[in-house]
Backbone as numpy.savetxt, mean C-alpha at the origin, in Angstrom:
# Nx Ny Nz CAx CAy CAz Cx Cy Cz
21.93 8.18 8.72 20.69 7.50 8.34 21.00 6.37 7.36
20.47 5.19 7.63 20.67 4.03 6.77 19.76 4.09 5.55
20.14 3.32 4.52 19.34 3.29 3.30 17.93 2.79 3.60
17.83 1.78 4.47 16.50 1.23 4.79 15.69 2.13 5.71
16.27 3.26 6.12 15.50 4.31 6.80 15.02 5.35 5.79
15.93 5.75 4.88 15.62 6.82 3.94 14.58 6.42 2.91
14.66 5.19 2.41 13.74 4.76 1.35 12.28 4.74 1.82
11.96 4.09 2.93 10.56 4.12 3.34 10.07 5.49 3.73
10.97 6.36 4.20 10.58 7.73 4.51 10.15 8.46 3.24
10.91 8.27 2.17 10.56 8.86 0.88 9.30 8.22 0.32
9.19 6.91 0.47 8.03 6.17 -0.03 6.73 6.63 0.59
6.78 7.02 1.85 5.57 7.47 2.54 4.95 8.66 1.82
5.79 9.60 1.42 5.30 10.78 0.70 4.88 10.42 -0.71
5.66 9.59 -1.39 5.34 9.20 -2.77 4.00 8.49 -2.84
3.78 7.57 -1.91 2.51 6.83 -1.90 1.32 7.77 -1.74
1.41 8.69 -0.79 0.28 9.58 -0.51 -0.03 10.45 -1.72
0.98 10.97 -2.37 0.77 11.77 -3.57 0.16 10.93 -4.69
0.64 9.69 -4.83 0.09 8.80 -5.85 -1.37 8.50 -5.62
-1.73 8.26 -4.36 -3.13 7.97 -4.01 -4.03 9.16 -4.33
-3.55 10.37 -4.06 -4.34 11.56 -4.37 -4.53 11.73 -5.87
-3.48 11.45 -6.65 -3.59 11.56 -8.10 -4.60 10.56 -8.67
-4.55 9.33 -8.16 -5.51 8.33 -8.62 -6.92 8.69 -8.22
-7.06 9.23 -7.01 -8.37 9.69 -6.56 -8.92 10.76 -7.49
-8.05 11.66 -7.94 -8.46 12.72 -8.86 -8.91 12.11 -10.19
-8.18 11.09 -10.67 -8.55 10.45 -11.92 -9.92 9.80 -11.84
-10.26 9.27 -10.66 -11.54 8.59 -10.51 -12.72 9.56 -10.58
-12.47 10.86 -10.37 -13.57 11.83 -10.47 -14.06 11.96 -11.89
-13.30 11.43 -12.86 -13.68 11.49 -14.26 -14.29 10.17 -14.73
-14.63 9.30 -13.80 -15.38 8.11 -14.15 -14.58 6.85 -14.42
-13.29 6.84 -14.12 -12.50 5.64 -14.29 -12.76 4.70 -13.12
-13.26 3.50 -13.42 -13.61 2.57 -12.36 -12.39 1.91 -11.74
-12.61 1.18 -10.65 -11.49 0.56 -9.93 -10.75 -0.51 -10.74
-11.48 -1.19 -11.62 -10.85 -2.29 -12.38 -9.87 -1.74 -13.41
-10.26 -0.72 -14.13 -9.32 -0.11 -15.09 -8.16 0.55 -14.37
-8.44 1.16 -13.24 -7.38 1.80 -12.47 -6.33 0.77 -12.04
-6.79 -0.36 -11.52 -5.86 -1.40 -11.08 -5.08 -1.96 -12.25
-5.75 -2.19 -13.37 -5.09 -2.74 -14.56 -3.98 -1.82 -15.05
-4.29 -0.52 -15.15 -3.30 0.45 -15.64 -2.11 0.55 -14.67
-2.39 0.55 -13.38 -1.31 0.62 -12.39 -0.41 -0.60 -12.48
-1.02 -1.77 -12.66 -0.23 -3.00 -12.75 0.55 -3.07 -14.05
-0.01 -2.51 -15.12 0.72 -2.46 -16.38 1.97 -1.60 -16.24
1.84 -0.50 -15.53 3.01 0.38 -15.29 4.07 -0.37 -14.49
3.64 -1.12 -13.48 4.59 -1.92 -12.68 5.30 -2.96 -13.54
4.56 -3.63 -14.40 5.12 -4.68 -15.25 6.14 -4.10 -16.21
5.80 -2.99 -16.89 6.72 -2.39 -17.85 8.01 -1.93 -17.19
7.91 -1.44 -15.97 9.09 -0.98 -15.25 9.96 -2.14 -14.78
9.32 -3.25 -14.39 10.05 -4.37 -13.78 10.54 -5.40 -14.78
9.92 -5.51 -15.94 10.26 -6.58 -16.88 11.74 -6.63 -17.25
12.39 -5.50 -17.52 13.82 -5.56 -17.86 14.70 -6.18 -16.78
14.22 -6.24 -15.56 15.00 -6.80 -14.46 15.20 -8.30 -14.60
14.40 -8.96 -15.46 14.60 -10.38 -15.72 16.01 -10.66 -16.24
16.61 -9.69 -16.91 17.90 -9.89 -17.57 19.09 -9.54 -16.67
18.81 -9.27 -15.40 19.88 -8.91 -14.48 19.80 -9.79 -13.24
20.86 -9.76 -12.44 20.84 -10.47 -11.16 21.08 -11.96 -11.30
20.71 -12.69 -10.27 20.95 -14.13 -10.21 20.06 -14.86 -11.22
20.60 -15.88 -11.90 19.77 -16.66 -12.83 18.81 -17.58 -12.08
17.68 -17.87 -12.72 16.74 -18.82 -12.15 17.27 -20.23 -12.39
17.56 -20.96 -11.33 18.17 -22.29 -11.46 17.11 -23.38 -11.59
15.99 -23.24 -10.92 14.95 -24.25 -10.98 13.60 -23.58 -11.23
12.75 -24.30 -11.95 11.43 -23.75 -12.28 10.61 -23.47 -11.01
10.87 -24.25 -9.97 10.12 -24.07 -8.73 10.42 -22.72 -8.07
11.58 -22.13 -8.43 11.92 -20.83 -7.88 10.92 -19.75 -8.31
10.24 -20.01 -9.44 9.25 -19.05 -9.93 7.99 -19.02 -9.07
7.79 -20.09 -8.29 6.59 -20.13 -7.44 6.65 -19.09 -6.33
7.86 -18.72 -5.92 8.00 -17.74 -4.84 7.50 -16.36 -5.29
8.02 -15.80 -6.40 7.48 -14.52 -6.85 6.03 -14.60 -7.26
5.57 -15.79 -7.69 4.16 -15.95 -8.03 3.29 -15.77 -6.78
3.73 -16.36 -5.68 2.99 -16.21 -4.42 3.04 -14.78 -3.91
4.20 -14.14 -4.04 4.33 -12.74 -3.62 3.44 -11.86 -4.47
3.41 -12.16 -5.78 2.56 -11.38 -6.69 1.08 -11.54 -6.37
0.69 -12.75 -5.95 -0.72 -12.99 -5.61 -1.14 -12.16 -4.41
-0.31 -12.12 -3.38 -0.66 -11.32 -2.20 -0.62 -9.83 -2.50
0.33 -9.43 -3.34 0.43 -8.02 -3.71 -0.78 -7.59 -4.53
-1.20 -8.46 -5.47 -2.34 -8.14 -6.32 -3.61 -7.99 -5.50
-3.80 -8.90 -4.54 -4.97 -8.82 -3.68 -4.95 -7.53 -2.88
-3.80 -7.20 -2.33 -3.69 -5.96 -1.57 -3.93 -4.72 -2.39
-3.38 -4.72 -3.60 -3.57 -3.57 -4.47 -5.01 -3.42 -4.90
-5.67 -4.54 -5.14 -7.07 -4.51 -5.52 -7.92 -3.93 -4.40
-7.63 -4.35 -3.18 -8.38 -3.85 -2.02 -8.15 -2.38 -1.77
-6.90 -1.93 -1.91 -6.62 -0.51 -1.66 -7.22 0.35 -2.75
-7.25 -0.16 -3.97 -7.86 0.59 -5.06 -9.36 0.76 -4.83
-10.02 -0.30 -4.40 -11.43 -0.21 -4.06 -11.67 0.77 -2.94
-10.78 0.75 -1.94 -10.94 1.66 -0.81 -10.74 3.11 -1.21
-9.80 3.36 -2.13 -9.58 4.72 -2.61 -10.81 5.23 -3.34
-11.43 4.36 -4.12 -12.61 4.76 -4.88 -13.83 4.93 -4.00
-14.03 3.99 -3.08 -15.27 3.97 -2.28 -15.13 4.70 -0.95
-13.91 4.88 -0.48 -13.69 5.50 0.82 -13.05 6.86 0.69
-12.25 7.23 1.71 -11.54 8.50 1.65 -10.09 8.29 2.06
-9.19 9.03 1.39 -7.76 8.80 1.51 -7.26 9.06 2.90
-7.75 10.12 3.58 -7.21 10.48 4.88 -7.54 9.46 5.96
-8.57 8.62 5.75 -8.88 7.54 6.68 -8.18 6.25 6.27
-8.14 5.97 4.94 -7.54 4.73 4.47 -6.05 4.65 4.77
-5.33 5.71 4.45 -3.88 5.65 4.55 -3.39 5.41 5.97
-3.94 6.06 7.00 -3.53 5.71 8.36 -3.84 4.26 8.71
-4.95 3.72 8.21 -5.30 2.34 8.50 -4.25 1.37 7.96
-3.63 1.73 6.84 -2.62 0.86 6.26 -1.40 0.73 7.17
-1.29 1.63 8.15 -0.20 1.52 9.10 -0.27 0.27 9.98
-1.45 -0.34 10.07 -1.57 -1.57 10.86 -0.81 -2.72 10.21
-0.35 -2.53 8.99 0.41 -3.56 8.31 1.63 -3.99 9.11
2.24 -3.06 9.81 3.44 -3.39 10.57 3.15 -4.40 11.67
2.01 -4.27 12.32 1.63 -5.23 13.35 1.42 -6.59 12.72
0.79 -6.63 11.54 0.58 -7.90 10.84 1.90 -8.50 10.37
2.83 -7.64 9.92 4.15 -8.12 9.50 4.85 -8.81 10.67
4.83 -8.14 11.83 5.47 -8.72 13.00 4.85 -10.07 13.37
3.53 -10.15 13.26 2.83 -11.39 13.60 3.18 -12.50 12.62
3.13 -12.19 11.31 3.39 -13.21 10.28 4.84 -13.69 10.35
5.77 -12.76 10.50 7.18 -13.14 10.60 7.42 -13.98 11.85
6.74 -13.63 12.95 6.92 -14.39 14.18 6.40 -15.81 14.04
5.21 -15.94 13.47 4.63 -17.28 13.32 5.31 -18.06 12.21
5.50 -17.41 11.06 6.07 -18.11 9.90 7.52 -18.48 10.06
8.30 -17.60 10.74 9.73 -17.87 10.89 10.09 -18.37 12.28
9.07 -18.62 13.09 9.30 -19.20 14.41 9.78 -18.24 15.47
9.63 -16.93 15.24 10.04 -15.97 16.25 8.93 -15.80 17.29
9.33 -15.80 18.57 8.33 -15.70 19.64 7.71 -14.32 19.66
6.39 -14.28 19.82 5.69 -12.99 19.97 6.00 -12.41 21.34
6.34 -11.14 21.36 6.62 -10.47 22.62 5.37 -9.72 23.11
5.44 -9.29 24.35 4.33 -8.49 24.89 4.16 -7.19 24.12
5.28 -6.68 23.59 5.22 -5.42 22.83 4.35 -5.58 21.59
4.38 -6.77 20.98 3.57 -7.01 19.79 2.08 -6.92 20.14
1.71 -7.55 21.22 0.31 -7.51 21.64 -0.10 -6.10 22.05
0.81 -5.36 22.69 0.54 -3.98 23.05 0.34 -3.14 21.79
1.18 -3.37 20.79 1.05 -2.65 19.54 -0.29 -2.93 18.86
-0.72 -4.19 18.90 -2.00 -4.55 18.30 -3.15 -3.84 19.01
-3.07 -3.78 20.35 -4.12 -3.12 21.12 -4.17 -1.61 20.81
-3.00 -0.98 20.80 -2.95 0.46 20.52 -3.42 0.77 19.11
-3.10 -0.10 18.16 -3.55 0.14 16.79 -5.06 0.02 16.67
-5.65 -0.90 17.45 -7.11 -1.02 17.45 -7.76 0.24 17.99
-7.18 0.79 19.06 -7.69 2.03 19.62 -7.55 3.17 18.62
-6.44 3.19 17.91 -6.21 4.22 16.90 -7.25 4.14 15.79
-7.61 2.92 15.39 -8.62 2.75 14.35 -9.96 3.31 14.81
-10.33 2.99 16.04 -11.59 3.53 16.58 -11.56 5.04 16.63
-10.41 5.61 16.98 -10.29 7.06 17.03 -10.43 7.68 15.65
-9.85 7.05 14.65 -9.91 7.58 13.28 -11.29 7.41 12.67
-12.06 6.45 13.16 -13.42 6.26 12.64 -14.36 7.36 13.10
-14.04 7.98 14.21 -14.94 8.98 14.80 -15.12 10.17 13.88
-16.29 10.80 13.98 -16.53 12.04 13.27 -17.13 11.90 11.90
-17.47 10.68 11.50 -18.02 10.49 10.15 -19.37 9.81 10.22
-20.15 10.13 11.22 -21.44 9.46 11.44 -22.42 9.74 10.31
-22.14 10.76 9.50 -23.05 11.09 8.41 -23.03 10.04 7.31
-21.96 9.24 7.25 -21.87 8.23 6.20 -21.16 7.01 6.80
-21.80 6.36 7.73 -21.17 5.26 8.46 -20.82 4.08 7.57
-21.66 3.80 6.58 -21.38 2.68 5.68 -20.07 2.89 4.93
-19.86 4.11 4.47 -18.63 4.44 3.75 -17.41 4.31 4.65
-17.54 4.78 5.88 -16.44 4.71 6.83 -16.13 3.27 7.19
-17.19 2.48 7.48 -17.01 1.08 7.84 -16.36 0.30 6.70
-16.79 0.56 5.46 -16.21 -0.11 4.31 -14.72 0.21 4.20
-14.39 1.48 4.40 -12.99 1.90 4.34 -12.15 1.17 5.38
-12.69 1.04 6.59 -11.98 0.35 7.67 -11.73 -1.11 7.32
-12.76 -1.80 6.85 -12.63 -3.21 6.52 -11.63 -3.43 5.38
-11.77 -2.63 4.32 -10.87 -2.75 3.19 -9.44 -2.41 3.58
-9.28 -1.40 4.41 -7.95 -0.98 4.83 -7.24 -2.06 5.63
-7.96 -2.71 6.56 -7.37 -3.76 7.38 -7.03 -4.99 6.52
-7.96 -5.36 5.63 -7.72 -6.51 4.75 -6.53 -6.26 3.84
-6.42 -5.03 3.35 -5.30 -4.67 2.51 -4.00 -4.74 3.28
-4.00 -4.26 4.52 -2.81 -4.30 5.37 -2.35 -5.74 5.57
-3.28 -6.63 5.81 -2.94 -8.03 6.04 -2.31 -8.66 4.78
-2.90 -8.35 3.63 -2.39 -8.87 2.36 -0.99 -8.35 2.06
-0.80 -7.05 2.24 0.50 -6.45 1.99 1.54 -6.94 3.02
1.09 -7.24 4.23 2.00 -7.79 5.24 2.56 -9.13 4.77
1.70 -9.94 4.16 2.16 -11.21 3.60 3.17 -10.99 2.49
2.95 -9.97 1.68 3.89 -9.64 0.60 5.25 -9.28 1.18
5.27 -8.42 2.18 6.53 -7.98 2.78 7.27 -9.11 3.46
6.52 -9.95 4.19 7.14 -11.07 4.89 7.77 -12.06 3.91
7.08 -12.36 2.82 7.61 -13.27 1.81 8.81 -12.68 1.10
8.76 -11.38 0.82 9.88 -10.73 0.15 11.12 -10.75 1.02
10.94 -10.50 2.31 12.08 -10.55 3.23 12.62 -11.97 3.34
11.73 -12.95 3.41 12.14 -14.34 3.62 12.94 -14.89 2.45
12.56 -14.51 1.21 13.19 -15.10 0.03 14.01 -14.11 -0.79
14.10 -12.86 -0.31 14.84 -11.85 -1.07 16.30 -12.19 -1.25
16.96 -12.65 -0.18 18.38 -12.97 -0.26 18.62 -14.17 -1.17
17.66 -15.08 -1.21 17.82 -16.29 -2.02 17.72 -16.01 -3.52
16.74 -15.22 -3.92 16.52 -14.93 -5.35 17.15 -13.63 -5.79
17.30 -12.68 -4.88 17.82 -11.36 -5.26 16.70 -10.42 -5.68
16.99 -9.12 -5.57 15.99 -8.10 -5.88 15.46 -8.21 -7.31
16.36 -8.41 -8.28 15.96 -8.37 -9.68 14.89 -9.43 -9.99
15.14 -10.66 -9.57 14.18 -11.73 -9.88 12.93 -11.63 -9.03
13.08 -11.17 -7.80 11.89 -10.98 -6.95 10.97 -9.94 -7.57
11.51 -8.79 -7.95 10.69 -7.72 -8.52 10.12 -8.10 -9.87
10.97 -8.65 -10.75 10.50 -9.03 -12.09 9.42 -10.11 -12.01
9.65 -11.14 -11.19 8.69 -12.21 -11.07 7.40 -11.77 -10.41
7.52 -10.97 -9.37 6.35 -10.49 -8.65 5.44 -9.66 -9.55
6.00 -8.68 -10.21 5.17 -7.76 -10.99 4.74 -8.35 -12.34
5.47 -9.37 -12.82 4.99 -10.10 -14.00 3.76 -10.93 -13.66
3.80 -11.58 -12.51 2.64 -12.36 -12.09 1.45 -11.46 -11.78
1.72 -10.29 -11.21 0.65 -9.32 -10.94 -0.03 -8.92 -12.26
0.77 -8.71 -13.29 0.20 -8.34 -14.59 -0.64 -9.49 -15.15
-0.17 -10.71 -14.95 -0.92 -11.88 -15.41 -2.29 -11.94 -14.73
-2.33 -11.74 -13.43 -3.59 -11.74 -12.69 -4.51 -10.61 -13.17
-3.92 -9.52 -13.60 -4.69 -8.33 -13.95 -5.57 -8.54 -15.17
-5.21 -9.47 -16.05 -6.02 -9.69 -17.23 -7.41 -10.23 -16.89
-7.56 -10.81 -15.71 -8.87 -11.28 -15.29 -9.80 -10.13 -14.93
-9.27 -8.92 -14.86 -10.09 -7.75 -14.53 -10.80 -7.19 -15.75
-10.31 -7.51 -16.94 -10.83 -6.90 -18.17 -12.34 -7.07 -18.34
-12.91 -8.26 -18.07 -14.36 -8.40 -18.22 -15.18 -7.46 -17.34
-14.56 -6.91 -16.30 -15.29 -6.04 -15.38 -15.16 -4.55 -15.73
-14.41 -4.23 -16.81 -14.33 -2.83 -17.23 -15.71 -2.34 -17.65
-16.09 -1.15 -17.19 -17.39 -0.61 -17.61 -17.30 -0.01 -18.99
-16.10 0.29 -19.46 -15.85 0.74 -20.84 -14.38 0.50 -21.13
-13.99 0.65 -22.39 -12.63 0.33 -22.78 -11.64 1.38 -22.26
-10.38 0.97 -22.23 -9.32 1.88 -21.80 -9.19 3.06 -22.76
-9.47 2.81 -24.03 -9.37 3.87 -25.03 -10.39 4.98 -24.81
-11.42 4.71 -24.02 -12.45 5.71 -23.76 -12.02 6.72 -22.70
-10.90 6.48 -22.04 -10.41 7.39 -21.01 -9.95 8.69 -21.66
-10.36 9.81 -21.12 -10.02 11.10 -21.69 -8.57 11.47 -21.43
-8.08 12.44 -22.21 -6.69 12.87 -22.07 -6.42 13.45 -20.68
-7.36 14.24 -20.18 -7.18 14.84 -18.86 -7.10 13.77 -17.78
-7.95 12.75 -17.91 -7.93 11.66 -16.96 -6.63 10.87 -17.04
-6.14 10.67 -18.27 -4.89 9.95 -18.46 -3.73 10.66 -17.77
-3.77 11.99 -17.75 -2.70 12.76 -17.11 -2.59 12.40 -15.64
-3.73 12.43 -14.94 -3.74 12.11 -13.51 -3.47 10.62 -13.28
-4.04 9.78 -14.15 -3.85 8.34 -14.00 -2.40 7.95 -14.19
-1.78 8.52 -15.22 -0.37 8.21 -15.51 0.54 8.68 -14.38
0.24 9.85 -13.86 1.05 10.38 -12.76 0.90 9.52 -11.51
-0.35 9.17 -11.18 -0.59 8.32 -10.02 0.04 6.94 -10.16
-0.12 6.33 -11.35 0.44 5.01 -11.58 1.97 5.03 -11.53
2.56 6.10 -12.05 4.02 6.22 -12.03 4.54 6.34 -10.60
3.86 7.14 -9.79 4.28 7.31 -8.40 4.13 5.99 -7.63
3.02 5.28 -7.88 2.83 4.00 -7.22 3.86 2.97 -7.65
4.26 3.03 -8.93 5.29 2.12 -9.45 6.62 2.38 -8.77
6.97 3.65 -8.64 8.24 4.02 -8.00 8.30 3.51 -6.56
7.21 3.77 -5.81 7.25 3.37 -4.41 7.20 1.85 -4.25
6.50 1.16 -5.14 6.47 -0.30 -5.07 7.83 -0.90 -5.39
8.50 -0.34 -6.40 9.84 -0.82 -6.75 10.85 -0.57 -5.65
10.79 0.60 -5.04 11.70 0.93 -3.95 11.46 0.02 -2.74
10.19 -0.26 -2.47 9.86 -1.12 -1.33 10.37 -2.54 -1.59
10.19 -3.03 -2.81 10.69 -4.35 -3.16 12.21 -4.42 -3.01
12.88 -3.36 -3.42 14.34 -3.31 -3.33 14.81 -3.36 -1.88
14.25 -2.51 -1.05 14.74 -2.41 0.33 14.45 -3.69 1.13
13.29 -4.31 0.87 12.93 -5.53 1.61 13.76 -6.72 1.16
13.97 -6.86 -0.16 14.72 -8.01 -0.67 16.21 -7.86 -0.44
16.70 -6.63 -0.30 18.13 -6.38 -0.12 18.54 -6.30 1.33
17.76 -5.58 2.12 18.12 -5.34 3.50 17.26 -6.09 4.52
16.10 -6.62 4.08 15.18 -7.22 5.04 14.57 -6.12 5.89
14.70 -6.24 7.21 14.24 -5.19 8.13 12.78 -4.79 7.90
11.93 -5.78 7.64 10.53 -5.47 7.27 9.82 -4.63 8.31
10.05 -4.94 9.57 9.35 -4.19 10.62 9.85 -2.76 10.71
11.18 -2.58 10.65 11.76 -1.25 10.67 11.25 -0.42 9.50
11.27 -1.03 8.32 10.83 -0.35 7.11 9.38 0.10 7.24
8.54 -0.76 7.77 7.12 -0.43 7.87 6.82 0.59 8.96
7.65 0.61 10.00 7.49 1.64 11.03 7.62 3.01 10.40
8.67 3.20 9.62 8.91 4.50 9.00 7.89 4.76 7.89
7.55 3.72 7.14 6.59 3.86 6.04 5.20 4.25 6.54
4.91 3.92 7.79 3.59 4.24 8.34 3.38 5.75 8.49
4.43 6.52 8.34 4.29 7.97 8.42 3.44 8.52 7.27
3.12 7.68 6.29 2.22 8.13 5.23 0.84 8.47 5.78
0.52 7.89 6.94 -0.76 8.24 7.58 -0.80 9.71 7.95
0.30 10.20 8.46 0.36 11.62 8.81 0.39 12.47 7.55
1.17 12.03 6.54 1.23 12.77 5.28 -0.15 12.90 4.66
-0.94 11.83 4.71 -2.26 11.86 4.05 -3.16 12.91 4.68
-3.17 12.96 6.01 -4.02 13.93 6.69 -3.55 15.35 6.39
-2.25 15.57 6.46 -1.69 16.91 6.24 -1.94 17.36 4.80
-1.66 16.48 3.82 -1.80 16.89 2.43 -3.25 17.10 2.04
-4.14 16.23 2.52 -5.56 16.41 2.22 -6.05 17.73 2.78
-5.62 18.07 3.96 -6.05 19.31 4.59 -5.47 20.53 3.89
-4.20 20.44 3.48 -3.50 21.62 2.91 -3.73 21.80 1.41
-3.61 20.71 0.63 -3.66 20.85 -0.82 -4.63 19.87 -1.46
-5.53 19.29 -0.66 -6.47 18.33 -1.21 -7.30 18.89 -2.36
-7.58 20.20 -2.32 -8.40 20.82 -3.37 -7.69 20.81 -4.71
-6.36 20.71 -4.72 -5.64 20.62 -5.99 -6.01 19.34 -6.74
-6.40 18.32 -5.99 -6.71 17.03 -6.58 -8.22 16.78 -6.61
-9.01 17.85 -6.44 -10.47 17.73 -6.38 -10.89 16.83 -5.25
-10.13 16.81 -4.18 -10.45 16.01 -3.00 -11.26 16.87 -2.05
-12.45 16.40 -1.67 -13.38 17.18 -0.87 -13.40 16.75 0.61
-12.44 15.95 1.01 -12.44 15.45 2.39 -12.18 16.56 3.40
-11.71 17.72 2.93 -11.57 18.86 3.84 -12.91 19.24 4.45
-13.99 18.99 3.70 -15.33 19.38 4.16 -15.78 18.59 5.38
-15.04 17.54 5.73 -15.39 16.77 6.93 -15.19 17.61 8.18
-14.43 18.67 8.07 -14.23 19.55 9.22 -12.89 19.37 9.88
-12.43 20.45 10.49 -11.13 20.44 11.15 -11.08 19.41 12.28
-12.19 19.27 13.01 -12.21 18.34 14.13 -11.96 16.90 13.72
-12.58 16.49 12.60 -12.41 15.13 12.11 -10.97 14.87 11.69
-10.40 15.81 10.94 -9.04 15.62 10.47 -8.02 15.66 11.61
-8.27 16.50 12.61 -7.39 16.54 13.77 -7.47 15.21 14.52
-8.70 14.66 14.65 -8.88 13.38 15.33 -8.14 12.28 14.57
-8.21 12.34 13.25 -7.52 11.34 12.45 -6.00 11.52 12.54
-5.55 12.73 12.65 -4.12 12.97 12.84 -3.66 12.40 14.16
-4.46 12.60 15.22 -4.13 12.02 16.52 -4.14 10.49 16.45
-5.10 9.94 15.70 -5.13 8.50 15.50 -3.90 8.01 14.79
-3.45 8.78 13.80 -2.24 8.41 13.06 -1.03 8.40 14.00
-0.93 9.40 14.85 0.19 9.47 15.78 0.15 8.31 16.77
-1.05 7.95 17.22 -1.18 6.81 18.14 -0.79 5.52 17.43
-1.11 5.45 16.13 -0.75 4.28 15.34 0.77 4.15 15.24
1.44 5.26 15.07 2.91 5.24 15.03 3.47 4.76 16.37
2.87 5.21 17.47 3.30 4.76 18.79 3.12 3.25 18.91
1.99 2.74 18.39 1.73 1.30 18.44 2.80 0.52 17.69
3.17 1.02 16.55 4.16 0.33 15.73 5.54 0.42 16.37
5.85 1.55 16.97 7.12 1.69 17.68 7.18 0.74 18.87
6.02 0.50 19.48 5.97 -0.47 20.59 6.34 -1.85 20.10
5.89 -2.19 18.90 6.25 -3.48 18.31 7.75 -3.56 18.10
8.34 -2.45 17.64 9.79 -2.43 17.41 10.57 -2.62 18.70
10.11 -2.01 19.77 10.86 -2.08 21.03 10.68 -3.43 21.72
């Protein structure tokens, strides 16, 4: 097994656990803006020391690359945070698997690679998978529809992040890509402060426990993803394996969701099984893109 196989496989599980922890923290009243700010602060603190390693920045214009990557990452993180708060994890996480189709499309158009029939087949299968995963939630259609829209928009934004990281990773190196990206993300995050419904100091100790755990897990998986994409490229391969988080989300919510005060089990076995089937179909769609 190659490094670029093992890392996204591990990341799939880390992401799902992190999302559940953050969802648990939100049950104590922490809004999406404070959640995003805290998560980005964790990313910044972890990545800042990387400025002192790796290739030196030769021109000021080189900073524009991680700035652009940070902008797409921040938008994607903001969208996924909103979806976690307003939607449900077992539906959102499989939807994020469509990112691989978007990655293939962006890389093909941006880098001049011809789109194959397999790409269009993957897009069609992923659309069918989304419709399948939407089923069974007629009791709250607005919530389901919002989750679908946010999930797809987030996938598109993160696809841009991955494509840019692969395109410029070899030029700048992992250290500068990660440090620049997450520093710019932190800069953007200060614009969220006016939207806080209360100060960060008002967060309770119990909430901080779940928030810190979730933010730490998200930081680890974001750092690992930045490393594998900037070092090895292989964005499509990485995302194919990373899409297995869709299956992890359904399984974990069903088995241990109550540990995180997650009530999505109440949707019923039929809904979760349908979403699991949708997740599997989504994996098939992404594998079609690979082939």
